[in-house]
Amino acid sequence: MIKKIFKMPTDRILGLDLLRSLIMLLSVPYHTALIFGSWVYSSPYHQEHNLMFYGAQFSHLFRMELFFCLAGFFSILVIKKKGVEYFIKSRIIKLIIPFFLIYILFCFIFSMIDDYKVYNLYLAFFGHFWFIYTLLLLIVFTLILDKLDLLSKVNFKVFLLTFLLSFLSIFIKKDLTSIFYEFIIYLPSYFLGIFLFSYKNNIKIKYFIPLIIISVFLISLKFLLKINQNEIDTNNISLIINEIINLIISYPLIILAFFIFRNLKNLKNNKFLKLMTESSLYIYLFHHPLVPFFAYIFDSEGINSYLLFFMTCGATFVVCFLIFLFIERNNTLRNLFAIRKI
């Protein structure tokens, strides 16, 4: 049955497939850079805020918003082209099965290897993997909207309404559970992806310049607030301004990225890109226990922080990719996880 489902013909938008893959792969250097701050594993020898740390902070301005925007886009794409039944089965096979069968196993293995010194199982499931639970909530919400025949009515006004809701949630953040708060915050991004589905073939370059100007202005404002961090800590108005910027800064950036990658050409029959797009999901799902594990193994007082970063990143990518290759070359596992043969 699984083979039959995933042998149905698809019209893939290769540029957006590539963008989604890059965002998922970015998670490895992003989380590796966090070892130089406060994270699952924080280096006791390297707490300087280097270029990798600031790069991770910059990517965090748009990384998850873009992830949920693409999730919304591809959700409506799959439902429109394949139907709700295919959408549900594809999400179970491509997301839930790998997560529960392999990631959970990884958590226990690497926690036992480092004698539970680095990887906290509770924080892994209810901390880092907030995005899995948020995505599952959004998927259920999508199915409810489709059942009520409201999915096609998601337009720019609906996006603005959910954006206003996420804006108001900033002021009651302490009264909301973590998962429900994340659901509200990323709902506009998800709806933006559904809205952009209607305009995927209407890319107009005239919108790029104002989007770039808005992006540069917001990033500059964010930078100025960062410089005056001490004043922000004691100024409620500055705190609110900072939260508002965090909320809106991603949208011009993700719209720019969407339109640029949507318009990429000549991506067909590129074996490297096919390999990257197929493997990125599994690198994304399995990297989290590996990053703190390798950082813990490689870290020492004498090692250069940049070398530590690249060793941790490299080892994580290699191991995750080898796991993907093992799954892809085993007929039973490849069918179980519905991986296309490269």
CSV table of C-alpha atoms in Angstrom, one decimal:
chain,number,residue,atom,x,y,z
A,1,MET,CA,0.0,0.0,0.0
A,2,ILE,CA,2.8,2.4,0.9
A,3,LYS,CA,4.5,1.7,-2.5
A,4,LYS,CA,1.3,2.4,-4.3
A,5,ILE,CA,0.7,5.7,-2.5
A,6,PHE,CA,4.1,7.1,-3.2
A,7,LYS,CA,4.3,6.0,-6.8
A,8,MET,CA,1.6,8.4,-7.8
A,9,PRO,CA,3.0,11.1,-10.2
A,10,THR,CA,4.0,14.4,-8.7
A,11,ASP,CA,4.6,17.9,-10.1
A,12,ARG,CA,7.4,19.0,-7.8
A,13,ILE,CA,8.5,22.6,-7.5
A,14,LEU,CA,12.2,21.9,-7.4
A,15,GLY,CA,13.3,25.4,-6.3
A,16,LEU,CA,11.1,25.3,-3.2
A,17,ASP,CA,12.2,21.7,-2.6
A,18,LEU,CA,15.7,23.0,-2.5
A,19,LEU,CA,14.8,25.9,-0.2
A,20,ARG,CA,13.1,23.5,2.2
A,21,SER,CA,16.1,21.2,2.2
A,22,LEU,CA,18.5,24.1,2.9
A,23,ILE,CA,16.4,25.3,5.8
A,24,MET,CA,16.4,21.8,7.3
A,25,LEU,CA,20.2,21.4,6.8
A,26,LEU,CA,20.8,24.8,8.4
A,27,SER,CA,19.7,23.2,11.6
A,28,VAL,CA,23.0,21.4,12.0
A,29,PRO,CA,25.3,24.5,12.0
A,30,TYR,CA,22.6,26.5,13.9
A,31,HIS,CA,22.5,24.1,16.8
A,32,THR,CA,26.3,23.5,16.7
A,33,ALA,CA,26.8,27.3,17.1
A,34,LEU,CA,24.6,27.2,20.3
A,35,ILE,CA,27.3,25.2,22.2
A,36,PHE,CA,29.0,28.6,22.5
A,37,GLY,CA,26.1,29.9,24.5
A,38,SER,CA,23.4,28.3,26.8
A,39,TRP,CA,22.1,25.1,25.3
A,40,VAL,CA,21.7,21.3,25.7
A,41,TYR,CA,25.5,21.2,25.8
A,42,SER,CA,27.4,24.5,26.6
A,43,SER,CA,31.1,24.4,26.1
A,44,PRO,CA,32.9,25.1,29.4
A,45,TYR,CA,35.9,26.2,27.5
A,46,HIS,CA,34.5,28.3,24.7
A,47,GLN,CA,31.8,30.8,25.7
A,48,GLU,CA,32.9,33.6,23.4
A,49,HIS,CA,30.3,34.9,21.0
A,50,ASN,CA,32.1,34.2,17.7
A,51,LEU,CA,31.0,34.5,14.1
A,52,MET,CA,29.2,31.1,14.1
A,53,PHE,CA,27.1,32.2,17.2
A,54,TYR,CA,26.1,35.5,15.5
A,55,GLY,CA,25.4,33.7,12.3
A,56,ALA,CA,23.1,31.4,14.2
A,57,GLN,CA,21.3,34.3,15.8
A,58,PHE,CA,20.8,35.9,12.4
A,59,SER,CA,19.3,32.7,10.9
A,60,HIS,CA,17.0,32.5,13.9
A,61,LEU,CA,15.3,35.7,12.7
A,62,PHE,CA,13.6,33.8,9.9
A,63,ARG,CA,14.6,30.1,10.0
A,64,MET,CA,11.5,28.5,11.7
A,65,GLU,CA,9.1,31.0,10.2
A,66,LEU,CA,10.3,30.0,6.7
A,67,PHE,CA,10.0,26.3,7.8
A,68,PHE,CA,6.4,26.7,8.8
A,69,CYS,CA,5.6,28.9,5.7
A,70,LEU,CA,6.9,26.1,3.4
A,71,ALA,CA,5.0,23.5,5.5
A,72,GLY,CA,1.8,25.4,4.8
A,73,PHE,CA,2.6,25.8,1.1
A,74,PHE,CA,3.3,22.1,0.6
A,75,SER,CA,0.4,21.0,2.8
A,76,ILE,CA,-2.1,22.8,0.5
A,77,LEU,CA,-0.1,21.7,-2.6
A,78,VAL,CA,-0.4,18.0,-1.6
A,79,ILE,CA,-4.1,18.3,-0.6
A,80,LYS,CA,-5.0,20.0,-3.8
A,81,LYS,CA,-3.1,17.6,-6.1
A,82,LYS,CA,-3.4,14.3,-4.1
A,83,GLY,CA,-6.3,14.6,-1.7
A,84,VAL,CA,-6.6,14.5,2.1
A,85,GLU,CA,-6.0,10.8,2.4
A,86,TYR,CA,-2.7,11.0,0.7
A,87,PHE,CA,-1.8,14.1,2.8
A,88,ILE,CA,-2.5,12.2,6.1
A,89,LYS,CA,-0.6,9.1,5.0
A,90,SER,CA,2.4,11.0,3.7
A,91,ARG,CA,2.7,13.0,7.0
A,92,ILE,CA,2.6,9.7,9.0
A,93,ILE,CA,5.2,8.0,6.8
A,94,LYS,CA,7.5,10.9,6.2
A,95,LEU,CA,7.4,12.5,9.7
A,96,ILE,CA,5.9,10.5,12.5
A,97,ILE,CA,7.3,7.1,11.7
A,98,PRO,CA,11.0,8.2,11.4
A,99,PHE,CA,10.6,10.4,14.5
A,100,PHE,CA,9.3,7.7,16.8
A,101,LEU,CA,11.2,4.7,15.3
A,102,ILE,CA,14.7,6.3,15.0
A,103,TYR,CA,15.0,9.6,16.8
A,104,ILE,CA,13.7,8.2,20.1
A,105,LEU,CA,16.1,5.3,19.8
A,106,PHE,CA,18.9,7.8,19.2
A,107,CYS,CA,18.0,9.7,22.3
A,108,PHE,CA,18.3,6.7,24.5
A,109,ILE,CA,21.5,5.5,22.9
A,110,PHE,CA,23.4,8.8,23.1
A,111,SER,CA,22.1,9.5,26.5
A,112,MET,CA,23.4,6.2,27.8
A,113,ILE,CA,26.8,6.7,26.0
A,114,ASP,CA,27.5,9.9,27.7
A,115,ASP,CA,26.0,8.6,31.0
A,116,TYR,CA,23.2,11.2,30.8
A,117,LYS,CA,25.7,14.0,31.3
A,118,VAL,CA,24.8,15.9,28.1
A,119,TYR,CA,21.5,14.8,26.6
A,120,ASN,CA,18.5,15.3,28.8
A,121,LEU,CA,15.6,13.1,27.5
A,122,TYR,CA,12.9,15.2,29.1
A,123,LEU,CA,14.2,18.4,27.6
A,124,ALA,CA,14.7,16.7,24.2
A,125,PHE,CA,11.0,15.6,24.0
A,126,PHE,CA,9.4,18.7,25.6
A,127,GLY,CA,12.0,21.3,24.7
A,128,HIS,CA,13.8,20.9,21.4
A,129,PHE,CA,11.0,19.0,19.7
A,130,TRP,CA,8.4,21.7,20.2
A,131,PHE,CA,8.4,22.1,16.4
A,132,ILE,CA,7.2,18.5,15.9
A,133,TYR,CA,4.2,19.1,18.2
A,134,THR,CA,3.5,22.5,16.7
A,135,LEU,CA,3.6,21.0,13.2
A,136,LEU,CA,1.3,18.2,14.2
A,137,LEU,CA,-1.2,20.8,15.7
A,138,LEU,CA,-1.0,22.8,12.4
A,139,ILE,CA,-1.7,19.6,10.4
A,140,VAL,CA,-4.7,18.7,12.5
A,141,PHE,CA,-5.9,22.4,12.2
A,142,THR,CA,-5.5,22.1,8.4
A,143,LEU,CA,-7.6,18.9,8.3
A,144,ILE,CA,-10.3,20.6,10.3
A,145,LEU,CA,-10.4,23.6,7.9
A,146,ASP,CA,-10.5,21.3,5.0
A,147,LYS,CA,-13.4,19.3,6.5
A,148,LEU,CA,-15.3,22.6,7.1
A,149,ASP,CA,-14.5,23.6,3.5
A,150,LEU,CA,-12.6,26.7,4.8
A,151,LEU,CA,-9.1,25.9,3.6
A,152,SER,CA,-9.7,27.6,0.2
A,153,LYS,CA,-10.8,30.7,2.0
A,154,VAL,CA,-7.4,31.4,3.6
A,155,ASN,CA,-6.4,34.7,2.1
A,156,PHE,CA,-4.3,37.7,3.0
A,157,LYS,CA,-7.0,39.0,5.4
A,158,VAL,CA,-6.9,35.7,7.3
A,159,PHE,CA,-3.1,36.0,7.4
A,160,LEU,CA,-3.3,39.5,8.9
A,161,LEU,CA,-5.9,38.3,11.4
A,162,THR,CA,-3.7,35.5,12.6
A,163,PHE,CA,-0.7,37.9,12.7
A,164,LEU,CA,-2.7,40.2,15.0
A,165,LEU,CA,-3.5,37.2,17.2
A,166,SER,CA,0.2,36.3,17.4
A,167,PHE,CA,1.0,40.0,18.2
A,168,LEU,CA,-1.5,40.0,21.0
A,169,SER,CA,-0.2,36.7,22.4
A,170,ILE,CA,3.1,38.5,23.2
A,171,PHE,CA,1.4,40.3,26.0
A,172,ILE,CA,-0.1,37.1,27.5
A,173,LYS,CA,2.8,34.8,26.8
A,174,LYS,CA,3.3,33.9,30.5
A,175,ASP,CA,-0.3,32.7,30.7
A,176,LEU,CA,-0.1,30.3,27.7
A,177,THR,CA,1.4,26.8,27.6
A,178,SER,CA,4.6,26.6,25.5
A,179,ILE,CA,3.1,24.5,22.7
A,180,PHE,CA,-0.1,26.6,22.4
A,181,TYR,CA,2.0,29.8,22.3
A,182,GLU,CA,4.3,28.4,19.5
A,183,PHE,CA,1.1,27.3,17.6
A,184,ILE,CA,-0.2,30.9,17.7
A,185,ILE,CA,3.1,32.5,16.9
A,186,TYR,CA,3.8,30.3,13.8
A,187,LEU,CA,0.2,30.1,12.6
A,188,PRO,CA,0.6,33.3,10.5
A,189,SER,CA,3.7,31.8,8.8
A,190,TYR,CA,1.8,28.6,8.0
A,191,PHE,CA,-1.2,30.6,6.6
A,192,LEU,CA,1.2,32.8,4.6
A,193,GLY,CA,2.4,29.6,2.9
A,194,ILE,CA,-1.1,28.6,2.1
A,195,PHE,CA,-1.8,32.1,0.8
A,196,LEU,CA,1.4,32.1,-1.3
A,197,PHE,CA,0.2,28.9,-3.0
A,198,SER,CA,-2.3,30.9,-4.9
A,199,TYR,CA,0.4,33.3,-6.2
A,200,LYS,CA,3.2,30.8,-6.9
A,201,ASN,CA,3.1,31.5,-10.6
A,202,ASN,CA,2.8,35.3,-10.3
A,203,ILE,CA,6.4,36.3,-9.3
A,204,LYS,CA,6.8,40.1,-9.8
A,205,ILE,CA,10.3,41.6,-9.4
A,206,LYS,CA,8.8,45.0,-8.6
A,207,TYR,CA,8.1,43.8,-5.1
A,208,PHE,CA,11.7,42.9,-4.4
A,209,ILE,CA,13.1,46.4,-3.7
A,210,PRO,CA,10.5,47.4,-1.1
A,211,LEU,CA,10.9,44.0,0.6
A,212,ILE,CA,14.7,44.4,0.7
A,213,ILE,CA,14.3,47.9,2.1
A,214,ILE,CA,11.9,46.7,4.8
A,215,SER,CA,14.2,43.8,5.7
A,216,VAL,CA,17.3,46.0,5.9
A,217,PHE,CA,15.4,48.5,8.1
A,218,LEU,CA,14.2,45.9,10.5
A,219,ILE,CA,17.5,44.1,10.7
A,220,SER,CA,19.2,47.4,11.4
A,221,LEU,CA,16.7,48.3,14.1
A,222,LYS,CA,17.2,44.8,15.7
A,223,PHE,CA,21.0,45.4,15.6
A,224,LEU,CA,20.7,48.8,17.4
A,225,LEU,CA,18.5,47.2,20.1
A,226,LYS,CA,21.1,44.5,20.5
A,227,ILE,CA,23.8,47.0,21.0
A,228,ASN,CA,21.7,48.7,23.7
A,229,GLN,CA,20.9,45.4,25.4
A,230,ASN,CA,21.5,46.8,28.9
A,231,GLU,CA,18.9,49.5,28.3
A,232,ILE,CA,16.5,47.0,26.9
A,233,ASP,CA,16.7,44.9,30.0
A,234,THR,CA,15.4,47.7,32.1
A,235,ASN,CA,13.0,49.3,29.6
A,236,ASN,CA,9.6,47.6,29.1
A,237,ILE,CA,8.8,49.7,26.0
A,238,SER,CA,12.1,48.5,24.4
A,239,LEU,CA,11.3,45.0,25.3
A,240,ILE,CA,8.0,45.2,23.6
A,241,ILE,CA,9.6,46.8,20.5
A,242,ASN,CA,12.1,44.0,20.4
A,243,GLU,CA,9.4,41.4,20.6
A,244,ILE,CA,7.4,43.1,17.8
A,245,ILE,CA,10.5,43.2,15.6
A,246,ASN,CA,11.1,39.6,16.2
A,247,LEU,CA,7.5,38.9,15.2
A,248,ILE,CA,7.5,40.8,11.9
A,249,ILE,CA,11.2,40.7,10.7
A,250,SER,CA,10.9,37.2,9.2
A,251,TYR,CA,8.0,38.0,6.8
A,252,PRO,CA,9.8,40.1,4.2
A,253,LEU,CA,12.7,37.8,4.4
A,254,ILE,CA,10.7,34.6,3.8
A,255,ILE,CA,8.7,36.2,1.0
A,256,LEU,CA,11.9,37.2,-0.7
A,257,ALA,CA,13.3,33.7,-0.3
A,258,PHE,CA,10.1,32.1,-1.5
A,259,PHE,CA,10.0,34.1,-4.7
A,260,ILE,CA,13.7,33.8,-5.5
A,261,PHE,CA,13.7,30.0,-5.1
A,262,ARG,CA,10.4,29.5,-6.8
A,263,ASN,CA,11.9,31.1,-9.9
A,264,LEU,CA,15.0,29.0,-10.0
A,265,LYS,CA,15.4,27.1,-13.3
A,266,ASN,CA,17.5,24.1,-14.6
A,267,LEU,CA,17.2,22.0,-11.5
A,268,LYS,CA,15.9,18.9,-13.1
A,269,ASN,CA,18.2,15.8,-13.4
A,270,ASN,CA,20.7,17.1,-10.9
A,271,LYS,CA,21.6,14.1,-8.9
A,272,PHE,CA,23.3,16.1,-6.1
A,273,LEU,CA,20.2,18.2,-5.5
A,274,LYS,CA,18.0,15.0,-5.5
A,275,LEU,CA,20.3,13.5,-2.9
A,276,MET,CA,20.2,16.6,-0.8
A,277,THR,CA,16.5,17.0,-0.9
A,278,GLU,CA,15.9,13.4,-0.1
A,279,SER,CA,18.4,13.2,2.8
A,280,SER,CA,17.7,16.6,4.4
A,281,LEU,CA,14.6,15.5,6.3
A,282,TYR,CA,16.5,12.6,8.0
A,283,ILE,CA,19.5,14.8,8.7
A,284,TYR,CA,17.0,17.3,10.2
A,285,LEU,CA,15.3,14.7,12.4
A,286,PHE,CA,18.3,12.8,13.6
A,287,HIS,CA,21.0,15.6,14.1
A,288,HIS,CA,19.9,16.8,17.5
A,289,PRO,CA,21.3,14.1,19.8
A,290,LEU,CA,24.4,13.9,17.6
A,291,VAL,CA,25.4,17.6,17.9
A,292,PRO,CA,25.7,17.7,21.7
A,293,PHE,CA,27.3,14.2,21.7
A,294,PHE,CA,30.1,15.2,19.3
A,295,ALA,CA,30.6,18.6,20.9
A,296,TYR,CA,31.0,16.8,24.2
A,297,ILE,CA,33.5,14.3,22.7
A,298,PHE,CA,35.6,16.9,20.8
A,299,ASP,CA,35.5,19.8,23.3
A,300,SER,CA,38.6,20.6,25.2
A,301,GLU,CA,40.4,23.6,26.6
A,302,GLY,CA,43.1,23.5,23.9
A,303,ILE,CA,40.9,23.2,20.8
A,304,ASN,CA,40.2,26.2,18.7
A,305,SER,CA,36.5,27.2,18.8
A,306,TYR,CA,36.2,27.3,15.0
A,307,LEU,CA,37.8,23.8,14.7
A,308,LEU,CA,35.4,22.5,17.4
A,309,PHE,CA,32.5,23.9,15.4
A,310,PHE,CA,33.5,22.4,12.0
A,311,MET,CA,34.4,19.0,13.6
A,312,THR,CA,31.1,18.8,15.3
A,313,CYS,CA,29.2,19.9,12.2
A,314,GLY,CA,31.1,17.6,10.0
A,315,ALA,CA,30.8,14.5,12.1
A,316,THR,CA,27.0,15.1,12.6
A,317,PHE,CA,26.4,15.5,8.8
A,318,VAL,CA,28.5,12.4,8.0
A,319,VAL,CA,26.7,10.2,10.5
A,320,CYS,CA,23.2,11.4,9.6
A,321,PHE,CA,24.0,11.0,5.9
A,322,LEU,CA,25.3,7.5,6.4
A,323,ILE,CA,22.1,6.6,8.3
A,324,PHE,CA,20.1,8.0,5.3
A,325,LEU,CA,22.1,5.9,2.9
A,326,PHE,CA,21.6,2.8,4.9
A,327,ILE,CA,17.8,3.4,4.9
A,328,GLU,CA,17.8,4.4,1.2
A,329,ARG,CA,19.7,1.2,0.1
A,330,ASN,CA,17.6,-1.2,2.2
A,331,ASN,CA,14.5,-2.1,0.3
A,332,THR,CA,12.4,-2.7,3.4
A,333,LEU,CA,13.4,0.5,5.2
A,334,ARG,CA,13.2,2.6,2.0
A,335,ASN,CA,9.6,1.4,1.5
A,336,LEU,CA,8.8,1.9,5.1
A,337,PHE,CA,10.0,5.6,5.0
A,338,ALA,CA,8.8,6.1,1.4
A,339,ILE,CA,12.2,7.4,0.3
A,340,ARG,CA,12.6,7.8,-3.5
A,341,LYS,CA,15.5,5.8,-4.9
A,342,ILE,CA,18.3,8.1,-6.0
